[in-house]
Structure formats: C-alpha cells, structure tokens
Short mmCIF file of C-alpha atoms in Angstrom, two decimals:
data_model
loop_
_atom_site.label_atom_id
_atom_site.label_comp_id
_atom_site.label_asym_id
_atom_site.label_seq_id
_atom_site.Cartn_x
_atom_site.Cartn_y
_atom_site.Cartn_z
CA HIS A 28 -64.45 63.44 -56.48
CA LEU A 29 -65.69 64.04 -52.94
CA ALA A 30 -69.23 63.42 -51.69
CA THR A 31 -70.67 63.68 -48.20
CA SER A 32 -73.01 60.72 -48.80
CA LEU A 33 -74.43 58.39 -51.40
CA PRO A 34 -76.24 58.17 -53.72
CA LEU A 35 -74.59 60.78 -55.96
CA PRO A 36 -77.05 63.23 -57.55
CA SER A 37 -78.47 61.66 -60.70
CA GLU A 38 -78.40 64.93 -62.73
CA ARG A 39 -74.70 64.59 -63.42
CA ASP A 40 -74.66 60.85 -64.22
CA HIS A 41 -73.96 61.38 -67.96
CA LEU A 42 -71.01 63.70 -67.23
CA ARG A 43 -69.39 61.39 -64.67
CA PRO A 44 -66.37 59.30 -65.70
CA ARG A 45 -66.06 55.61 -64.80
CA ILE A 46 -65.69 55.08 -61.04
CA ASP A 47 -62.66 52.83 -60.29
CA LEU A 48 -62.55 53.06 -56.49
CA ILE A 49 -64.83 54.21 -53.69
CA VAL A 50 -63.08 55.17 -50.45
CA PHE A 51 -65.47 55.42 -47.51
CA MET A 52 -64.02 57.73 -44.85
CA ILE A 53 -64.92 57.10 -41.20
CA ASP A 54 -63.83 59.52 -38.53
CA ILE A 55 -63.13 57.54 -35.35
CA LYS A 56 -64.31 60.56 -33.36
CA SER A 57 -67.73 60.64 -34.96
CA LYS A 58 -70.33 57.89 -34.59
CA TYR A 59 -72.32 59.83 -37.14
CA SER A 60 -69.68 59.29 -39.82
CA LEU A 61 -69.99 55.52 -39.35
CA LYS A 62 -73.78 55.63 -39.59
CA ASN A 63 -73.51 57.76 -42.71
CA VAL A 64 -71.14 55.29 -44.35
CA GLU A 65 -73.41 52.37 -43.41
CA THR A 66 -76.41 54.06 -45.01
CA SER A 67 -74.41 55.04 -48.13
CA LEU A 68 -73.18 51.44 -48.59
CA ALA A 69 -76.72 50.42 -49.38
CA HIS A 70 -76.58 52.56 -52.50
CA VAL A 71 -73.47 50.90 -53.97
CA ASP A 72 -73.85 48.33 -56.71
CA ALA A 73 -72.67 44.87 -55.64
CA SER A 74 -70.03 44.72 -58.40
CA PHE A 75 -68.01 47.40 -56.62
CA PHE A 76 -67.35 45.07 -53.70
CA LEU A 77 -64.99 43.02 -55.87
CA GLY A 78 -61.99 45.16 -54.99
CA LYS A 79 -63.31 48.64 -55.84
CA VAL A 80 -64.24 49.66 -52.34
CA CYS A 81 -62.05 50.45 -49.38
CA PHE A 82 -62.62 51.89 -45.92
CA LEU A 83 -60.40 54.64 -44.52
CA VAL A 84 -60.59 55.22 -40.78
CA THR A 85 -59.15 58.59 -39.76
CA GLY A 86 -58.22 60.14 -36.43
CA VAL A 87 -56.75 56.98 -34.94
CA GLY A 88 -53.87 58.90 -33.36
CA ARG A 89 -56.16 60.14 -30.65
CA VAL A 90 -57.17 56.99 -28.75
CA ASN A 91 -58.85 59.06 -26.07
CA ALA A 92 -61.26 60.72 -28.48
CA CYS A 93 -62.54 57.41 -29.85
CA SER A 94 -66.31 57.26 -30.26
CA ILE A 95 -66.42 54.15 -32.41
CA ASP A 96 -65.63 50.54 -31.57
CA THR A 97 -62.80 49.59 -33.97
CA SER A 98 -63.92 45.97 -34.05
CA ALA A 99 -67.22 47.17 -35.55
CA VAL A 100 -65.29 48.82 -38.37
CA CYS A 101 -63.21 45.69 -38.98
CA LYS A 102 -66.43 43.68 -39.09
CA LEU A 103 -67.76 46.13 -41.69
CA GLY A 104 -64.67 45.48 -43.79
CA GLU A 105 -65.21 41.72 -43.48
CA THR A 106 -68.89 41.94 -44.32
CA TYR A 107 -68.19 43.95 -47.46
CA CYS A 108 -65.00 42.06 -48.41
CA SER A 109 -63.08 45.30 -48.58
CA PRO A 110 -59.79 46.41 -46.97
CA VAL A 111 -59.84 48.77 -43.98
CA LEU A 112 -56.99 51.29 -43.65
CA PHE A 113 -56.30 53.17 -40.41
CA CYS A 114 -54.59 56.52 -40.48
CA GLU A 115 -54.08 59.82 -38.72
CA LEU A 116 -54.50 62.73 -41.10
CA GLU A 117 -53.09 65.25 -38.66
CA LEU A 118 -49.59 63.76 -39.00
CA GLU A 119 -47.99 64.83 -42.26
CA GLY A 120 -45.90 61.72 -42.65
CA VAL A 121 -48.88 59.36 -42.15
CA ARG A 122 -50.99 61.50 -44.44
CA ALA A 123 -48.50 61.23 -47.27
CA ALA A 124 -48.03 57.48 -46.74
CA THR A 125 -51.80 56.93 -46.69
CA ALA A 126 -52.21 58.92 -49.89
CA GLN A 127 -49.55 56.78 -51.56
CA ARG A 128 -51.33 53.60 -50.45
CA LEU A 129 -54.64 54.82 -51.79
CA VAL A 130 -53.13 55.74 -55.12
CA ARG A 131 -51.56 52.26 -55.31
CA ILE A 132 -54.96 50.64 -54.53
CA LEU A 133 -56.57 52.86 -57.15
CA GLN A 134 -54.00 51.87 -59.77
CA ILE A 135 -54.82 48.23 -59.14
CA SER A 136 -58.60 48.81 -59.10
CA ALA A 137 -58.40 50.75 -62.35
CA GLY A 138 -56.52 47.87 -63.97
CA HIS A 139 -53.34 49.90 -64.52
CA ILE A 140 -51.05 47.31 -62.92
CA GLN A 141 -50.42 44.33 -65.13
CA GLY A 142 -50.83 40.92 -63.52
CA VAL A 143 -52.63 42.21 -60.42
CA SER A 144 -56.40 42.42 -60.48
CA ALA A 145 -58.71 44.15 -58.00
CA LEU A 146 -60.02 40.71 -57.09
CA SER A 147 -56.73 39.89 -55.36
CA PHE A 148 -57.68 42.31 -52.56
CA VAL A 149 -60.30 39.84 -51.37
CA SER A 150 -57.87 36.97 -51.17
CA LEU A 151 -55.15 39.09 -49.55
CA MET A 152 -57.56 40.03 -46.81
CA ARG A 153 -58.23 36.49 -45.64
CA LYS A 154 -56.42 35.78 -42.40
CA SER A 155 -54.23 32.67 -42.21
CA ASP A 156 -56.34 31.21 -39.42
CA ASP A 157 -59.48 31.31 -41.56
CA ASP A 158 -58.32 28.33 -43.59
CA GLU B 15 -66.70 42.01 -1.81
CA ASN B 16 -68.73 44.34 0.30
CA ALA B 17 -66.48 46.86 1.94
CA ASP B 18 -67.56 48.34 5.25
CA PRO B 19 -69.69 51.38 4.24
CA GLN B 20 -68.27 53.43 7.10
CA LYS B 21 -64.72 52.99 5.87
CA THR B 22 -65.56 53.74 2.28
CA ALA B 23 -67.82 56.71 2.95
CA PHE B 24 -64.92 59.11 2.34
CA LEU B 25 -64.78 57.90 -1.27
CA LEU B 26 -68.26 58.99 -2.13
CA ARG B 27 -69.42 62.33 -3.56
CA LYS B 28 -65.87 63.59 -4.12
CA ALA B 29 -64.31 64.35 -7.48
CA TRP B 30 -61.36 61.98 -7.97
CA THR B 31 -58.74 62.53 -10.63
CA LEU B 32 -57.72 59.22 -12.22
CA TYR B 33 -54.31 57.84 -13.09
CA SER B 34 -53.01 54.50 -14.25
CA VAL B 35 -50.01 53.17 -12.36
CA THR B 36 -47.57 50.49 -13.50
CA PRO B 37 -46.78 47.75 -10.94
CA LEU B 38 -44.77 48.84 -7.88
CA TYR B 39 -41.41 47.15 -7.36
CA GLY B 40 -40.32 46.18 -3.88
CA PHE B 41 -43.40 47.45 -2.09
CA ARG B 42 -43.93 45.81 1.32
CA ARG B 43 -47.11 46.31 3.22
CA ALA B 44 -45.40 45.80 6.54
CA ARG B 45 -43.40 48.98 6.03
CA LEU B 46 -46.24 51.43 5.71
CA ARG B 47 -45.10 53.44 8.74
CA ASP B 48 -41.57 53.71 7.27
CA TYR B 49 -42.89 54.81 3.92
CA ALA B 50 -45.05 57.46 5.61
CA ARG B 51 -41.99 58.82 7.39
CA LEU B 52 -39.92 58.81 4.20
CA LEU B 53 -42.64 60.51 2.20
CA SER B 54 -43.12 63.10 4.89
CA ALA B 55 -39.40 63.90 4.85
CA PHE B 56 -39.42 64.08 1.06
CA ILE B 57 -42.31 66.54 1.08
CA ALA B 58 -40.68 68.66 3.76
CA ALA B 59 -37.41 68.74 1.79
CA GLU B 60 -39.14 69.69 -1.43
CA ARG B 61 -40.99 72.49 0.33
CA GLN B 62 -37.73 73.75 1.80
CA ARG B 63 -36.42 73.97 -1.75
CA GLY B 64 -39.41 76.17 -2.45
CA LEU B 65 -40.77 73.71 -4.98
CA ALA B 66 -44.24 73.23 -3.58
CA VAL B 67 -47.52 74.68 -2.62
CA GLU B 68 -48.48 77.92 -1.07
CA VAL B 69 -45.70 80.30 -0.20
CA GLY B 70 -45.65 81.84 3.23
CA VAL B 71 -48.12 79.42 4.78
CA GLU B 72 -46.83 77.87 7.96
CA LEU B 73 -48.00 74.29 7.68
CA ASP B 74 -46.63 70.99 8.80
CA ILE B 75 -47.70 68.21 6.51
CA LYS B 76 -48.42 64.93 8.19
CA VAL B 77 -48.46 61.82 6.05
CA SER B 78 -50.34 58.64 6.77
CA LEU B 79 -50.40 55.42 4.73
CA SER B 80 -52.97 52.76 5.44
CA SER B 81 -54.41 49.64 3.85
CA LEU B 82 -58.08 49.27 3.06
CA ALA B 83 -58.38 45.52 3.31
CA ASP B 84 -61.91 45.30 2.04
CA LEU B 85 -61.44 47.52 -1.00
CA ARG B 86 -60.64 44.93 -3.63
CA GLY B 87 -62.47 42.71 -6.07
CA SER B 88 -61.26 39.26 -5.07
CA GLN B 89 -58.50 37.79 -2.93
CA LEU B 90 -56.34 37.88 -6.04
CA ASP B 91 -56.34 41.69 -5.87
CA GLN B 92 -54.05 43.61 -3.59
CA ALA B 93 -55.82 45.53 -0.84
CA ALA B 94 -56.20 49.22 -1.57
CA LEU B 95 -53.56 51.63 -0.26
CA LEU B 96 -54.64 54.99 1.08
CA VAL B 97 -52.28 57.97 1.33
CA GLN B 98 -53.45 60.97 3.30
CA LEU B 99 -51.79 64.32 3.77
CA SER B 100 -53.10 66.48 6.58
CA SER B 101 -51.92 69.77 7.96
CA ARG B 102 -51.63 71.24 11.38
CA SER B 103 -50.86 74.88 11.54
CA ARG B 104 -47.77 75.53 13.62
CA ALA B 105 -49.48 78.51 15.14
CA SER B 106 -52.39 76.66 16.62
CA SER B 107 -52.60 74.71 19.85
CA ARG B 108 -51.27 71.21 20.37
CA ASN B 109 -54.67 69.66 20.47
CA SER B 110 -56.00 71.09 17.26
CA GLU B 111 -57.40 68.69 14.71
CA ASP B 112 -55.40 67.71 11.68
CA LYS B 113 -57.02 69.09 8.59
CA PRO B 114 -57.01 66.74 5.61
CA VAL B 115 -55.39 68.52 2.67
CA TRP B 116 -54.97 65.82 0.11
CA SER B 117 -55.84 62.16 -0.31
CA GLY B 118 -54.91 59.54 -2.85
CA TRP B 119 -55.54 55.85 -3.01
CA PHE B 120 -54.26 52.96 -5.07
CA CYS B 121 -56.57 50.10 -5.80
CA SER B 122 -57.23 47.05 -7.93
CA VAL B 123 -60.70 45.59 -8.36
CA PHE B 124 -60.63 42.36 -10.41
CA GLY B 125 -57.34 43.40 -11.96
CA ASP B 126 -56.26 39.78 -12.65
CA ASP B 127 -55.41 40.58 -16.28
CA LEU B 128 -52.46 42.53 -15.03
CA SER B 129 -51.46 40.76 -11.83
CA GLU B 130 -51.32 37.22 -13.27
CA ASN B 131 -48.62 38.19 -15.73
CA VAL B 132 -46.38 40.08 -13.40
CA PRO B 133 -43.04 38.76 -12.00
CA GLU B 134 -42.19 38.42 -8.29
CA HIS B 135 -41.63 41.43 -6.12
CA PHE B 136 -44.11 43.55 -8.07
CA THR B 137 -47.37 44.79 -6.50
CA CYS B 138 -50.24 45.57 -8.85
CA LEU B 139 -52.44 48.49 -7.96
CA PRO B 140 -53.17 49.92 -11.39
CA LEU B 141 -55.75 52.56 -10.44
CA PHE B 142 -54.74 55.69 -8.59
CA LEU B 143 -57.36 58.31 -7.54
CA THR B 144 -56.52 61.70 -6.07
CA HIS B 145 -58.41 64.52 -4.44
CA GLY B 146 -56.67 67.76 -3.58
CA ALA B 147 -54.13 70.17 -4.99
CA GLU B 148 -52.22 69.10 -8.07
CA SER B 149 -48.97 70.16 -6.45
CA TYR B 150 -49.36 67.53 -3.70
CA THR B 151 -50.30 64.95 -6.31
CA SER B 152 -47.02 65.52 -8.14
CA LEU B 153 -45.02 65.39 -4.88
CA VAL B 154 -46.57 62.08 -3.84
CA GLY B 155 -46.31 60.78 -7.38
CA SER B 156 -42.62 61.68 -7.68
CA TRP B 157 -41.84 59.93 -4.41
CA PHE B 158 -43.63 56.75 -5.44
CA GLN B 159 -41.96 56.82 -8.85
CA LYS B 160 -38.50 57.16 -7.32
CA THR B 161 -39.11 54.61 -4.55
CA PHE B 162 -40.97 51.91 -6.42
CA ASP B 163 -39.86 52.52 -10.04
CA CYS B 164 -43.43 52.88 -11.25
CA CYS B 165 -44.99 55.20 -13.79
CA PHE B 166 -48.11 57.38 -13.49
CA ARG B 167 -50.25 58.54 -16.38
CA ARG B 168 -53.43 60.55 -16.37
CA LEU B 169 -56.30 58.24 -17.32
CA ALA B 170 -58.42 59.80 -20.02
CA ILE B 171 -61.85 58.34 -20.74
CA SER B 172 -62.88 58.08 -24.40
CA PRO B 173 -66.44 58.87 -25.60
CA LEU B 174 -66.79 55.17 -26.33
CA ASN B 175 -66.06 54.27 -22.69
CA LEU B 176 -68.25 57.11 -21.42
CA SER B 177 -71.19 55.73 -23.38
CA TRP B 178 -70.61 52.31 -21.78
CA MET B 179 -70.70 53.99 -18.40
CA VAL B 180 -73.89 55.91 -18.97
CA ALA B 181 -75.66 52.86 -20.39
CA MET B 182 -74.56 50.67 -17.45
CA TRP B 183 -75.24 53.22 -14.74
CA ALA B 184 -78.57 54.49 -16.14
CA GLY B 185 -79.83 50.94 -15.92
CA CYS B 186 -78.97 50.52 -12.26
CA LYS B 187 -81.82 50.30 -9.80
CA LEU B 188 -81.45 52.49 -6.75
CA ASP B 189 -83.38 52.44 -3.49
CA ARG B 190 -83.97 56.11 -3.44
CA ALA B 191 -85.04 58.67 -6.04
CA ALA B 192 -82.46 58.99 -8.76
CA SER B 193 -81.19 62.22 -10.27
CA ALA B 194 -81.46 62.95 -13.98
CA VAL B 195 -79.21 61.19 -16.46
CA GLU B 196 -77.18 63.88 -18.15
CA LEU B 197 -74.83 63.75 -21.15
CA VAL B 198 -72.65 66.67 -22.08
CA PHE B 199 -71.33 67.00 -25.63
CA SER B 200 -68.79 69.39 -27.00
CA VAL B 201 -69.20 70.42 -30.61
CA PRO B 202 -65.93 70.54 -32.54
CA ARG B 203 -64.67 72.89 -35.23
CA LEU B 204 -66.83 75.92 -34.42
CA SER B 205 -65.52 79.45 -34.04
CA GLN B 206 -67.17 79.65 -30.61
CA PRO B 207 -66.98 76.44 -28.53
CA LEU B 208 -70.44 74.99 -27.95
CA ASP B 209 -71.47 72.56 -25.22
CA ILE B 210 -74.74 70.69 -25.42
CA SER B 211 -76.26 69.26 -22.25
CA TYR B 212 -78.88 66.55 -22.71
CA ALA B 213 -80.82 65.61 -19.58
CA ILE B 214 -83.06 62.56 -19.40
CA HIS B 215 -85.53 61.60 -16.72
CA PRO B 216 -83.93 58.70 -14.79
CA GLU B 217 -87.01 56.49 -15.08
CA ASP B 218 -87.14 57.00 -18.85
CA ALA B 219 -83.49 56.11 -19.15
CA GLN B 220 -83.93 52.99 -17.03
CA ALA B 221 -87.01 51.95 -19.00
CA LEU B 222 -85.10 52.37 -22.25
CA TRP B 223 -82.19 50.33 -20.96
CA GLU B 224 -84.52 47.57 -19.86
CA THR B 225 -85.99 47.20 -23.33
CA VAL B 226 -82.46 47.07 -24.80
CA GLN B 227 -80.64 44.74 -22.41
CA LYS B 228 -81.27 41.10 -23.23
CA THR B 229 -79.44 39.27 -20.40
CA PRO B 230 -79.41 40.87 -16.96
CA GLY B 231 -75.89 41.10 -15.66
CA GLU B 232 -74.40 41.10 -19.18
CA ILE B 233 -73.82 44.07 -21.44
CA THR B 234 -72.71 43.95 -25.03
CA GLN B 235 -71.37 46.72 -27.35
CA GLU B 236 -74.47 46.28 -29.53
CA GLU B 237 -76.76 47.00 -26.61
CA VAL B 238 -74.80 50.12 -25.68
CA ASP B 239 -74.98 51.26 -29.32
CA VAL B 240 -78.73 50.74 -29.50
CA PHE B 241 -79.21 52.63 -26.25
CA MET B 242 -77.11 55.60 -27.44
CA ASP B 243 -78.71 55.54 -30.91
CA CYS B 244 -82.16 55.85 -29.32
CA LEU B 245 -81.01 58.88 -27.34
CA TYR B 246 -79.40 60.45 -30.41
CA ALA B 247 -82.46 59.76 -32.57
CA HIS B 248 -84.76 61.32 -29.99
CA PHE B 249 -82.60 64.42 -29.80
CA HIS B 250 -82.39 64.70 -33.58
CA ARG B 251 -86.11 64.46 -33.93
CA HIS B 252 -86.56 67.48 -31.69
CA PHE B 253 -83.56 69.62 -32.49
CA LYS B 254 -82.29 68.42 -35.86
CA ILE B 255 -78.79 68.09 -34.40
CA HIS B 256 -76.75 64.90 -34.83
CA LEU B 257 -75.23 64.39 -31.39
CA SER B 258 -73.38 61.38 -32.80
CA ALA B 259 -71.13 63.82 -34.66
CA ALA B 260 -70.23 65.68 -31.44
CA LYS B 261 -67.82 64.59 -28.76
CA LEU B 262 -69.31 63.09 -25.58
CA VAL B 263 -67.29 64.68 -22.78
CA LYS B 264 -69.20 64.00 -19.58
CA VAL B 265 -71.89 61.64 -18.28
CA SER B 266 -73.80 62.00 -15.07
CA THR B 267 -76.12 59.50 -13.40
CA ALA B 268 -77.33 58.86 -9.86
CA VAL B 269 -74.69 56.12 -9.56
CA ALA B 270 -71.65 58.14 -10.69
CA GLU B 271 -70.36 60.92 -12.88
CA ALA B 272 -67.43 60.69 -15.27
CA HIS B 273 -65.57 63.27 -17.34
CA CYS B 274 -63.35 62.52 -20.35
CA ASP B 275 -60.36 64.20 -18.65
CA GLY B 276 -60.42 61.30 -16.22
CA ILE B 277 -62.38 62.73 -13.34
CA VAL B 278 -64.95 60.60 -11.60
CA LYS B 279 -67.38 61.12 -8.78
CA ILE B 280 -69.08 58.12 -7.17
CA GLN B 281 -72.41 58.92 -5.59
CA HIS B 282 -73.60 55.63 -4.24
CA SER B 283 -71.85 52.96 -2.19
CA GLN B 284 -74.12 50.28 -3.61
CA TYR B 285 -72.36 50.29 -6.96
CA LEU B 286 -68.86 51.23 -5.79
CA PRO B 287 -67.27 47.84 -6.64
CA GLY B 288 -68.85 47.90 -10.12
CA VAL B 289 -67.56 51.37 -10.87
CA LEU B 290 -64.09 50.59 -9.55
CA MET B 291 -63.98 47.39 -11.57
CA LEU B 292 -64.65 49.32 -14.75
CA LEU B 293 -62.04 51.96 -13.88
CA THR B 294 -59.46 49.27 -13.00
CA GLU B 295 -60.07 47.78 -16.46
CA LEU B 296 -59.52 51.14 -18.14
CA ALA B 297 -56.32 51.72 -16.17
CA ILE B 298 -55.01 48.29 -17.10
CA SER B 299 -55.71 48.79 -20.79
CA GLN B 300 -53.82 52.13 -20.64
CA ILE B 301 -50.80 50.42 -19.07
CA GLN B 302 -50.70 47.52 -21.55
#
C-alpha cells in the first residue's frame, strides 16, 4: 500500500489489513519529502517504533543534487529507533537489492522468521561505541 | 589574510568555472618561467596538430605563470598560482598590447585538511578557477595533468551547499547598497522545464538571518535550515508552491553568485577570503 502522507484516510480503516511495516521514503533531492515524513511520523502509534518502521533514503547516487543533510536523516533514525537504508532507485541492481532487503525486514516485522523478532532491529542498530 | 585589493581586482565580477585538483607532484615555484615556456610550447604543438581553438586565426599565445603570495588563508596554505594566456596577433605591430584570452588560478584558502596529510614533494592547491574558452582550459589542464600527475574534476555545488552560501552571504553587511538576494529553482519531472526565480529584498534577507543566527561568526546546519524554511514558507503562503520539492540551482547575493554547475562570481573583495575558504572546502571534500 502506498500513501503520500499520513494519517491514512479513516473511511477505509475497517477494510485495511494489519500493518506490519511502515517504510518512510525520503528523496535526498527534496527537502519537502523530509518535512512530509517528519509531519507524518507524528501520526504513527508509538508501538510501531519497536521494529515496524524503517526509513528509505533514495537518490543517493547523485551527490551533487543533494538537498538534505544526511546526518539529519541518521539522527531521525536514531530518534525513532528505526533503521535507515540508503539506495539509488535509478540503478536496477541497487533497486533489486533494496527490494530484497525490505522484504526481509518485512518478513521479520510480520513475525514470519522464527527466532528473530522485530525488536532485534533496535539492538542491531546500536553502535559499538555507544556501550 | 588581506590580499592587496589591486592585485585581486581581476578576480572580481567575472564568472569562474570551478574544478577540484589533486595535489601536484614535483611542482617547484622557482621554475615558473620554465613551466611557462613548456606550456607555451605544448599549446603551440597542439594547435599545429589542429586540435585547438579557432581555425584560421593567426594568433600567438603567450603564457605567463605567476604566484599571488597574498592569496591564501594562512601560512600553511600554498600561495595561489596564476596562469594567463594572452594573444598578440601576428599581423599587428610590435608594440601592440597583449590581449588576455584565458586565465586560470590555483589556490588554497585554509586547506589544512588536505595539506597536512600529504607526503613530501606534493603541492596542495585544491581549487582551480578558470575564465575563458573551454578549449584553452582543457589544453592547460592536460599539460598540468601530464607534468604534475594531478587530476582535475569539475566541481559541482549541491543544493545543500548552495543554501549554505545564500544564508551566509545574505547575512553579510556591506558598506554600499546591496543587490537583491535571488534564488533560482528548477522544477523536475515536468513536460516543459520550469525555472522559478525568487528575489528577496537584501535588507529583509539580512534581517531574517539576524533573527536566526545565534552566535555571530558561527553558522550551524539548523540555522541554515530555519532560514531556508522561512523563505519556503513565505513563498508557499503566496503561491501555494513547495519550493522545498524543487531543485535549487543558483543563488545570487551582493557578495557572490553561485550556480550548481560549479560557476561562481565574486562581487566584493571584502568577502573574498570567506568565499574562497568555502570553495576550497568543497574542492577538498570532492577530492577525498
């Protein structure tokens, strides 16, 4: 399911299946996309931030078209305890690899992988120098 | 360091194309005259091969290399190196003036990040600025690459860096009346390309920057973001267009102008070191 912003329209709430993962897409070329994601984050229930949210930053292949400070995005990931993935959708190889990673994350978040819970994302994200 | 305004006057109000240059190997300042002669011979040879410039024009190209001792940030920087190509038509009289055809200069303003990690025999002058025909730029560039084993790359300026520039420069106080602060955006993914030009009264821009900047002399990313967000919000209120979704391609202030393709024009000598320091930093991050 794709949405340009949150909250989702309430009319379809009863028809909507359980949401296992929310991927927030940020285009590094658009400051507006970051602002949109920041506003939408406010509408997400806190329980999602236990491994059911991830940030996907696109367009990173073009360093010279960068409109967003990448450290701000990393900080966003830290604040919301969610992983940040960087990719370049224009490259077919990277696109396919990113899709595979997202599916893997989704499988874990949906509880389809035995022995690995979505909560492990939080602990995997901690850097070794934090301890 | 305050360079002699007379010597640096030629830098102002000209559009310079920017390049980053890796450190030069085996460059010796004492040999500038030799280098000029070698470069001149190289250019003549290339033109004989028919590989350069205007066909059928009878021109002798004279090369001069000089050092600009004052054009640097600190004593740790190398002095700037100026390369000038001038022409004297073979047909005209002996005493005719040489006409400048092309100029380029290498410089480093507070480029310690690069120079402190570099081995012996290397000279760091990471920023290269050119003015004149592209064909001369590639001739001069090729000779430097062959002679000093260095590498030139066009220096592009991202929208993120352009917004730093406009925030910094719009806040500068100038002795005389400033020109408008202008931002040019290009809107992506339309069937017809669309450019939006947003002009702000210089005093309004300065007043806005003053309310945003907390510590004079220091600028943070947050402050630049707040400054830009105010400009975007103001524009959205009037035109219902989100400039933050468009690509910032050019910024223009009374201090300097910069274009994302890596073209800069410095208007005012007062802020020349500041502008060069920022450009040196961009060149170094492109090299590393």
